[in-house]
Amino acid sequence: MAEFVIGPLISLLKGKASSYLLNQYKVMKGMEEQRGKLERQLQAILGIIKDAEMGSSRQEVSVWLKALKKVSHEAIDVFDEFKYEALRREAKKKGQYTTLGFDTVKLFPSHNPIVFRHRMGKKLQRIVRTVGELVAEMNAFGFKQLQQAPPSKLWRITDSIMKDSEKDIVIRSRDDEKKKIVRILIDRASDEDLMVLPVVGMGGLGKTTFAQLIYDDPEIKKYFQFRRWCCVSDDFDVARIASDLCQTKEENREKALQDLQKIVAGKRYLIVLDDVWDQDADKWEKLKTCLKQGGKGSVVLTTTRKPEVARVMAAGEAVHHLEKLEHKYIKEMIQSRAFSSKNPNTDELGDIVNMVVDRCHGYPLAAKAFGSMLSTKTSMQEWKDVLTKSNICNEKTEILPILKLSYDDLPSHMKQCFAFCALFPKNHEIDVEDLIRLWMANDFISPQDEDRLEREYVEIFEELAWRSFFQDVNQTSPIGTHGKREQLRHRTTCKIHDLMHDIALSVMGEECVTIVAGYDRKRLFSGSSRHIFAEYYKIGSDFDTFLKKQSPTLQTLLYVDSNRPMPCLSKFSSLRALQPLILKELPFRPRHVQHLRYLNFSRNMEIEELPEEISILYNLQTLNLSHCNDLRRLPKGMKYMASLRHLYTNGCQSLECMPPDLGQLASLQTMTYFVVGAKPGCSTVKELQNLNLHGELELCGLQYVSEEDAEAATLGMKEKLTHLSLEWSGDHHEEPFPDCHKKVLDALKPHDGLLMLRIVSYKGTGLPRWATNLTVLKNLVELHLVCCTMCEEFPLFCHLRALQVLHLRRLDKLQYLCKDTVSARFPELRELQLHDLERLERWVLAEGTEEEELTFPLLRHLEIKNCPKLTTLPEAPKLQVLKVAEVKEHLSLLIVKSGYMFSLSELEMSVSDTKAVPASQDLQLCQDVEATLSEMILSGCDFFFPSSPPQPPIGIWNCFGQLIILAIKSCDTLIYWPDQVFGSLVSLKQLRVASCSKLIGPTPLKQDPTQLRYQLLPHLRNLSIFDCGRLRELFILPPSLTYIAILNCSNLEFILAKEDAELEHLDRFTPSEHCNDLVSTSMPKQFPLPRLECLAICSCHKMEALLYLPPSLEHLQIQSCHNLHTVSGQLDGLMGLYVANCNKLESLDSAGDSPLLEDLNVKHCKRLASLSIGLYRYSQFRTFAIEYCPAMNMKPIYERQQQVGSLEHRWNMSRAHSSDPAEGPKWRDPKSWKYAIPGHRYQRY
């Protein structure tokens, strides 16, 4: 049964009833008596509400509280309407009606003062009457007034110290157990292809924390080449798990599984599936089949509460039952929270601690909850009270009562903030800033100071996190999935432990509805929900019906991940927070949602401009428009949105300017992107003068800013601004003030607490004094200087002691980073990017001894691209990722010859001009040391494959025994497959070759009939070859291959090596996947590549036949192979078939016979006459398209379509007999090959 936390609601209502704003605009004129009566009633209720909440277990009290909660929400809506009317009158007084015109004025709700007073007077009378009746009942209950002492923080310590202390306790407490599992994973895993080890234990025992300790163990990191973590929770959704492991959002199950196969293929991986509940063996087997494609020694570590789940996943193998923590560690955890890690100062307190330890029964989550709770108690009696209440906790009840006790101990306002989080799915990653905006929208606290509203909510979050109601509080990278920076700051995210989530659900009852996969349909029709979270693509039409039946009292509605049309929401007049779907038009009329405080349109690709009527949402606090790429204009009347506090516009690159007079928004704290326009009616930067902005700000269009306006912006006074970007346009012709860049930048001086600064397209010859002043930039952690092409003076980068990230691009006159070696130290720098620096010659102007040149002690990531005069590399002992792109091979050769190769994990080198190839002896490396490199991408770099001698220097390649991924592009000296190189790459899993225009095939054999070629690359799983126009033949392919993609190799005659093709009496190719035991020349006669699962061939014009395709093949895609006439094999496992523009192809019988085939697309195959598909199978297809195949007999297919219908499937056969390709669209450009070549292009090049 849901609980009642009504005290904060009554306090909020009382505050709204006494608002000064209502008096200022006389919106309650004539209702003063009713208003005063209500205030007195509320004061009486506030006195006893705590006692009433404590007695909610009584039936009659529960009914009374429910009625009080209902009328309180209604009353809040009424007073919000009064407030809205006051704000409307204020906007009218400022001239909004005159500005907007009659058409927009009509959009307002009725604003006739007499009509308004009459309508609202009746509502208020009803509220007062109902509350009066409840007060009378209240008096009959005999409730008592209880005082609630404010929680003390006497024994509190800082959060960071607490976390470090607890982490140390956890590490020590689980160390022996962790070492045991690590040894099992490393020793036993090497004996089998895939090991599954479930970790079983009750909730709150620390299974996830234990798995994290294993996941982050140094030995594990070193041993496993690939690690991924997925939180599974209640629903074992195979597609969702696969896409999470691949870090994509793929919804199609087969495509997600194929992506997963591709990403794990050949790698020795560790995958953690955390918090598994579903014991459906079929689902697990489907996922496990994909995971078996990994390398030998791979491990899946799972955590679960249910032994049944462990048995299913382990398939008879051993499971690990997590041990309870010893009492001494539980005691340490409690004391670390309750006494700042000190021992209790009295024997009596010590005795109580020992008794509390017993109540925890070895559960660390219980210890954290108890410790946090006890830390707020200041007297011995309060400690004893906690101990008395904890009597309900025993071995059978486990820790849930303890967590509930911890919740009950929270102040009322914190209770409802946390209980609201029941809205989110279990294990959902919650954006903390977004959560706080949602709390604000629902008015969960009544702030004494409006200016501190956000700060008070942040303090609530921090307190709840400290008490373990939130966990996994982390900062996420501002870099998006496509490698672009999406915002200036890091985001903070958190999760909720599933037991804590259960507590929130028990409190909220039906008020919160979370609709995800596996949702309970019965709950959709309760009609009493106030907060709804919906992943709409998993719901279908049920949700539309649900919304129609839903009560208008809905306050929060969050849609995620959907493209479906949204139903009209205007009936939800109490709506406070809305995140709608992708849409072109608003799903509501603003006049119907006056109470709206939070509106999230982020990542909406359809919106080009917001309707002017948005500006009448006077209560709106948060408007999120981030990454609305096509948004061009904001409403002109935005200045009248008096309550607006947070405007997110980052990523709105099409925005032309900001609406006028934004400086009137006195409450505005967040404005992430401000673009200065050249047209009349736009805001200038001087509008920032009176705004107390927080967080991040991007200022763009500074070419239109004068020095006076820049000074008026007073950026130096905005001390809560932490991240700042200043950008001029790169178009010189539009700059009305070409000579004032330095003056404008000088006037935009920030405060000295700035953490991140970015300056883009600045055209001044020197930076102002503040930009080179170590005092102003002393706290700077991140600095970007981009396209400052005329600048001759730069900061002393090495003097920025706090700097961790430095990006320098297009600084045409930069010659060095530091002046002397004495100060040439970057003590904190982790990432350095140097791009297009034409004059950069040296790291230090005056270089000293070798020891003095150790300038980057902590550097992990270094990129140097197009810095032609830079010929040396600094010492960076901790460097892991190095990317170099240059015209000549100066740095690339230095990398090869130096010790860099032996410490890196990832290396990318691109050399565009390699005419002078060095002698092979210059490239010899120490063969006694093996490089740790796991990924290498070479573009150009001809010196790796010199044409003379015919084989490259083996001294280099013998050091790459751990290399997993190798990509070769645009290497003109690569004429023959480098067999000796391949012989050294014993761990290689992925090989990608592109644009090697002179590559022909294998090295010609000598005239020796006994000479044979041997299979190489024994663990190769993924082979991609693109744009090698002269290539005629491949090397002998190993049977371990699972994935082959070949594009634009117009001369390719054989996919198998020529000898094997002849041996098998084939003209072309045969595929396979997954193999550990290799043979030399002879292969299985039928299926040389027995484990191939995915084959894609495009524009291989000399290929005539694909024979003996293996039964392992799941996806086959062929396009523009004009001479291909036959495709055959044993394709029992084929799931997807895509064929286009193969005009000589006559038959696809073997492909059509697959019982698993779900997706079939055949287009523009003029001679194709046979596609053997049993008519009984038509209803099983998910997609079915045959177009422009005039030789096909379509009659049986038409007849079957008539029988089964096409409601659930997409059939497209109307153009099957057309012979004109121009009538239809082109099929599948290689860039969009969905199944066969996901992400096949060289994205790094």
PDB file of C-alpha atoms in Angstrom, residues 736-860:
ATOM      1  CA  PRO A 736      31.720  44.639 -39.688  1.00  0.00           C
ATOM      2  CA  PHE A 737      34.500  45.092 -37.087  1.00  0.00           C
ATOM      3  CA  PRO A 738      37.526  43.272 -38.520  1.00  0.00           C
ATOM      4  CA  ASP A 739      40.090  45.082 -36.299  1.00  0.00           C
ATOM      5  CA  CYS A 740      38.434  44.894 -32.916  1.00  0.00           C
ATOM      6  CA  HIS A 741      38.818  41.214 -32.085  1.00  0.00           C
ATOM      7  CA  LYS A 742      41.408  41.833 -29.403  1.00  0.00           C
ATOM      8  CA  LYS A 743      39.369  44.605 -27.795  1.00  0.00           C
ATOM      9  CA  VAL A 744      36.260  42.464 -27.767  1.00  0.00           C
ATOM     10  CA  LEU A 745      38.122  39.482 -26.318  1.00  0.00           C
ATOM     11  CA  ASP A 746      39.715  41.722 -23.711  1.00  0.00           C
ATOM     12  CA  ALA A 747      36.285  43.007 -22.707  1.00  0.00           C
ATOM     13  CA  LEU A 748      35.009  39.439 -22.349  1.00  0.00           C
ATOM     14  CA  LYS A 749      37.485  38.663 -19.569  1.00  0.00           C
ATOM     15  CA  PRO A 750      36.108  35.875 -17.353  1.00  0.00           C
ATOM     16  CA  HIS A 751      36.612  35.403 -13.616  1.00  0.00           C
ATOM     17  CA  ASP A 752      39.601  33.497 -12.245  1.00  0.00           C
ATOM     18  CA  GLY A 753      37.582  30.417 -11.266  1.00  0.00           C
ATOM     19  CA  LEU A 754      36.985  29.343 -14.858  1.00  0.00           C
ATOM     20  CA  LEU A 755      37.578  25.623 -15.469  1.00  0.00           C
ATOM     21  CA  MET A 756      37.269  25.411 -19.263  1.00  0.00           C
ATOM     22  CA  LEU A 757      37.978  27.993 -21.981  1.00  0.00           C
ATOM     23  CA  ARG A 758      37.570  27.665 -25.745  1.00  0.00           C
ATOM     24  CA  ILE A 759      38.420  30.416 -28.247  1.00  0.00           C
ATOM     25  CA  VAL A 760      37.467  29.812 -31.893  1.00  0.00           C
ATOM     26  CA  SER A 761      38.243  31.787 -35.094  1.00  0.00           C
ATOM     27  CA  TYR A 762      39.795  34.717 -33.244  1.00  0.00           C
ATOM     28  CA  LYS A 763      41.563  37.003 -35.752  1.00  0.00           C
ATOM     29  CA  GLY A 764      43.558  39.225 -33.448  1.00  0.00           C
ATOM     30  CA  THR A 765      47.355  39.255 -33.699  1.00  0.00           C
ATOM     31  CA  GLY A 766      47.771  38.858 -29.976  1.00  0.00           C
ATOM     32  CA  LEU A 767      45.774  37.680 -27.019  1.00  0.00           C
ATOM     33  CA  PRO A 768      44.704  40.187 -24.363  1.00  0.00           C
ATOM     34  CA  ARG A 769      46.585  40.262 -21.083  1.00  0.00           C
ATOM     35  CA  TRP A 770      44.045  38.213 -19.168  1.00  0.00           C
ATOM     36  CA  ALA A 771      44.429  35.291 -21.606  1.00  0.00           C
ATOM     37  CA  THR A 772      48.140  35.052 -20.805  1.00  0.00           C
ATOM     38  CA  ASN A 773      47.761  35.914 -17.131  1.00  0.00           C
ATOM     39  CA  LEU A 774      48.463  32.962 -14.876  1.00  0.00           C
ATOM     40  CA  THR A 775      46.338  34.508 -12.128  1.00  0.00           C
ATOM     41  CA  VAL A 776      43.192  34.640 -14.235  1.00  0.00           C
ATOM     42  CA  LEU A 777      43.663  31.134 -15.659  1.00  0.00           C
ATOM     43  CA  LYS A 778      45.120  29.511 -12.556  1.00  0.00           C
ATOM     44  CA  ASN A 779      42.232  27.038 -12.158  1.00  0.00           C
ATOM     45  CA  LEU A 780      41.892  26.224 -15.849  1.00  0.00           C
ATOM     46  CA  VAL A 781      41.565  22.484 -16.442  1.00  0.00           C
ATOM     47  CA  GLU A 782      40.765  22.497 -20.157  1.00  0.00           C
ATOM     48  CA  LEU A 783      41.882  24.902 -22.908  1.00  0.00           C
ATOM     49  CA  HIS A 784      40.972  24.927 -26.619  1.00  0.00           C
ATOM     50  CA  LEU A 785      42.447  27.419 -29.096  1.00  0.00           C
ATOM     51  CA  VAL A 786      41.008  26.843 -32.567  1.00  0.00           C
ATOM     52  CA  CYS A 787      41.560  28.684 -35.866  1.00  0.00           C
ATOM     53  CA  CYS A 788      43.352  31.665 -34.334  1.00  0.00           C
ATOM     54  CA  THR A 789      45.307  31.991 -37.559  1.00  0.00           C
ATOM     55  CA  MET A 790      46.698  35.510 -37.100  1.00  0.00           C
ATOM     56  CA  CYS A 791      47.605  35.230 -33.450  1.00  0.00           C
ATOM     57  CA  GLU A 792      51.320  35.623 -32.623  1.00  0.00           C
ATOM     58  CA  GLU A 793      51.168  35.625 -28.817  1.00  0.00           C
ATOM     59  CA  PHE A 794      50.034  32.662 -26.801  1.00  0.00           C
ATOM     60  CA  PRO A 795      49.679  31.687 -23.151  1.00  0.00           C
ATOM     61  CA  LEU A 796      52.610  29.988 -21.459  1.00  0.00           C
ATOM     62  CA  PHE A 797      50.866  26.642 -21.618  1.00  0.00           C
ATOM     63  CA  CYS A 798      53.313  24.878 -19.333  1.00  0.00           C
ATOM     64  CA  HIS A 799      52.590  27.393 -16.567  1.00  0.00           C
ATOM     65  CA  LEU A 800      48.928  26.370 -16.423  1.00  0.00           C
ATOM     66  CA  ARG A 801      49.542  23.898 -13.616  1.00  0.00           C
ATOM     67  CA  ALA A 802      45.955  22.627 -13.342  1.00  0.00           C
ATOM     68  CA  LEU A 803      45.635  21.987 -17.078  1.00  0.00           C
ATOM     69  CA  GLN A 804      44.528  18.441 -17.966  1.00  0.00           C
ATOM     70  CA  VAL A 805      43.262  18.861 -21.557  1.00  0.00           C
ATOM     71  CA  LEU A 806      44.901  21.039 -24.220  1.00  0.00           C
ATOM     72  CA  HIS A 807      43.637  21.266 -27.812  1.00  0.00           C
ATOM     73  CA  LEU A 808      45.464  23.536 -30.288  1.00  0.00           C
ATOM     74  CA  ARG A 809      44.221  23.735 -33.889  1.00  0.00           C
ATOM     75  CA  ARG A 810      45.019  26.057 -36.797  1.00  0.00           C
ATOM     76  CA  LEU A 811      47.363  28.338 -34.894  1.00  0.00           C
ATOM     77  CA  ASP A 812      49.415  29.303 -37.927  1.00  0.00           C
ATOM     78  CA  LYS A 813      52.101  31.211 -36.025  1.00  0.00           C
ATOM     79  CA  LEU A 814      52.640  29.004 -32.999  1.00  0.00           C
ATOM     80  CA  GLN A 815      56.280  27.811 -32.916  1.00  0.00           C
ATOM     81  CA  TYR A 816      56.695  26.190 -29.483  1.00  0.00           C
ATOM     82  CA  LEU A 817      54.738  25.288 -26.343  1.00  0.00           C
ATOM     83  CA  CYS A 818      57.246  26.449 -23.705  1.00  0.00           C
ATOM     84  CA  LYS A 819      60.126  28.880 -23.646  1.00  0.00           C
ATOM     85  CA  ASP A 820      62.601  26.904 -21.539  1.00  0.00           C
ATOM     86  CA  THR A 821      63.102  23.465 -20.098  1.00  0.00           C
ATOM     87  CA  VAL A 822      63.211  24.731 -16.529  1.00  0.00           C
ATOM     88  CA  SER A 823      59.480  25.361 -16.563  1.00  0.00           C
ATOM     89  CA  ALA A 824      58.630  22.861 -19.286  1.00  0.00           C
ATOM     90  CA  ARG A 825      56.400  20.702 -17.147  1.00  0.00           C
ATOM     91  CA  PHE A 826      52.746  19.849 -17.645  1.00  0.00           C
ATOM     92  CA  PRO A 827      52.193  18.135 -14.280  1.00  0.00           C
ATOM     93  CA  GLU A 828      48.499  17.304 -14.781  1.00  0.00           C
ATOM     94  CA  LEU A 829      48.090  17.112 -18.559  1.00  0.00           C
ATOM     95  CA  ARG A 830      46.247  13.945 -19.700  1.00  0.00           C
ATOM     96  CA  GLU A 831      45.236  14.797 -23.266  1.00  0.00           C
ATOM     97  CA  LEU A 832      47.036  16.857 -25.908  1.00  0.00           C
ATOM     98  CA  GLN A 833      45.809  17.478 -29.459  1.00  0.00           C
ATOM     99  CA  LEU A 834      47.923  19.440 -31.959  1.00  0.00           C
ATOM    100  CA  HIS A 835      46.229  19.847 -35.344  1.00  0.00           C
ATOM    101  CA  ASP A 836      47.261  21.920 -38.367  1.00  0.00           C
ATOM    102  CA  LEU A 837      50.063  23.868 -36.697  1.00  0.00           C
ATOM    103  CA  GLU A 838      52.163  24.824 -39.709  1.00  0.00           C
ATOM    104  CA  ARG A 839      55.013  26.519 -37.834  1.00  0.00           C
ATOM    105  CA  LEU A 840      55.252  24.406 -34.728  1.00  0.00           C
ATOM    106  CA  GLU A 841      58.902  23.315 -34.649  1.00  0.00           C
ATOM    107  CA  ARG A 842      59.777  22.498 -31.086  1.00  0.00           C
ATOM    108  CA  TRP A 843      58.195  21.510 -27.827  1.00  0.00           C
ATOM    109  CA  VAL A 844      60.487  23.863 -25.943  1.00  0.00           C
ATOM    110  CA  LEU A 845      62.143  26.973 -27.384  1.00  0.00           C
ATOM    111  CA  ALA A 846      65.422  26.413 -25.546  1.00  0.00           C
ATOM    112  CA  GLU A 847      65.902  22.676 -25.178  1.00  0.00           C
ATOM    113  CA  GLY A 848      68.068  21.374 -22.370  1.00  0.00           C
ATOM    114  CA  THR A 849      69.327  18.030 -21.214  1.00  0.00           C
ATOM    115  CA  GLU A 850      67.454  14.826 -21.786  1.00  0.00           C
ATOM    116  CA  GLU A 851      66.273  14.709 -18.183  1.00  0.00           C
ATOM    117  CA  GLU A 852      64.860  18.206 -18.432  1.00  0.00           C
ATOM    118  CA  GLU A 853      62.691  17.255 -21.404  1.00  0.00           C
ATOM    119  CA  LEU A 854      60.325  15.022 -19.420  1.00  0.00           C
ATOM    120  CA  THR A 855      57.425  17.384 -19.998  1.00  0.00           C
ATOM    121  CA  PHE A 856      54.383  15.109 -19.893  1.00  0.00           C
ATOM    122  CA  PRO A 857      54.517  12.791 -16.869  1.00  0.00           C
ATOM    123  CA  LEU A 858      50.781  11.938 -16.910  1.00  0.00           C
ATOM    124  CA  LEU A 859      49.932  12.216 -20.614  1.00  0.00           C
ATOM    125  CA  ARG A 860      47.657   9.386 -21.843  1.00  0.00           C
TER     126      ARG A 860
END
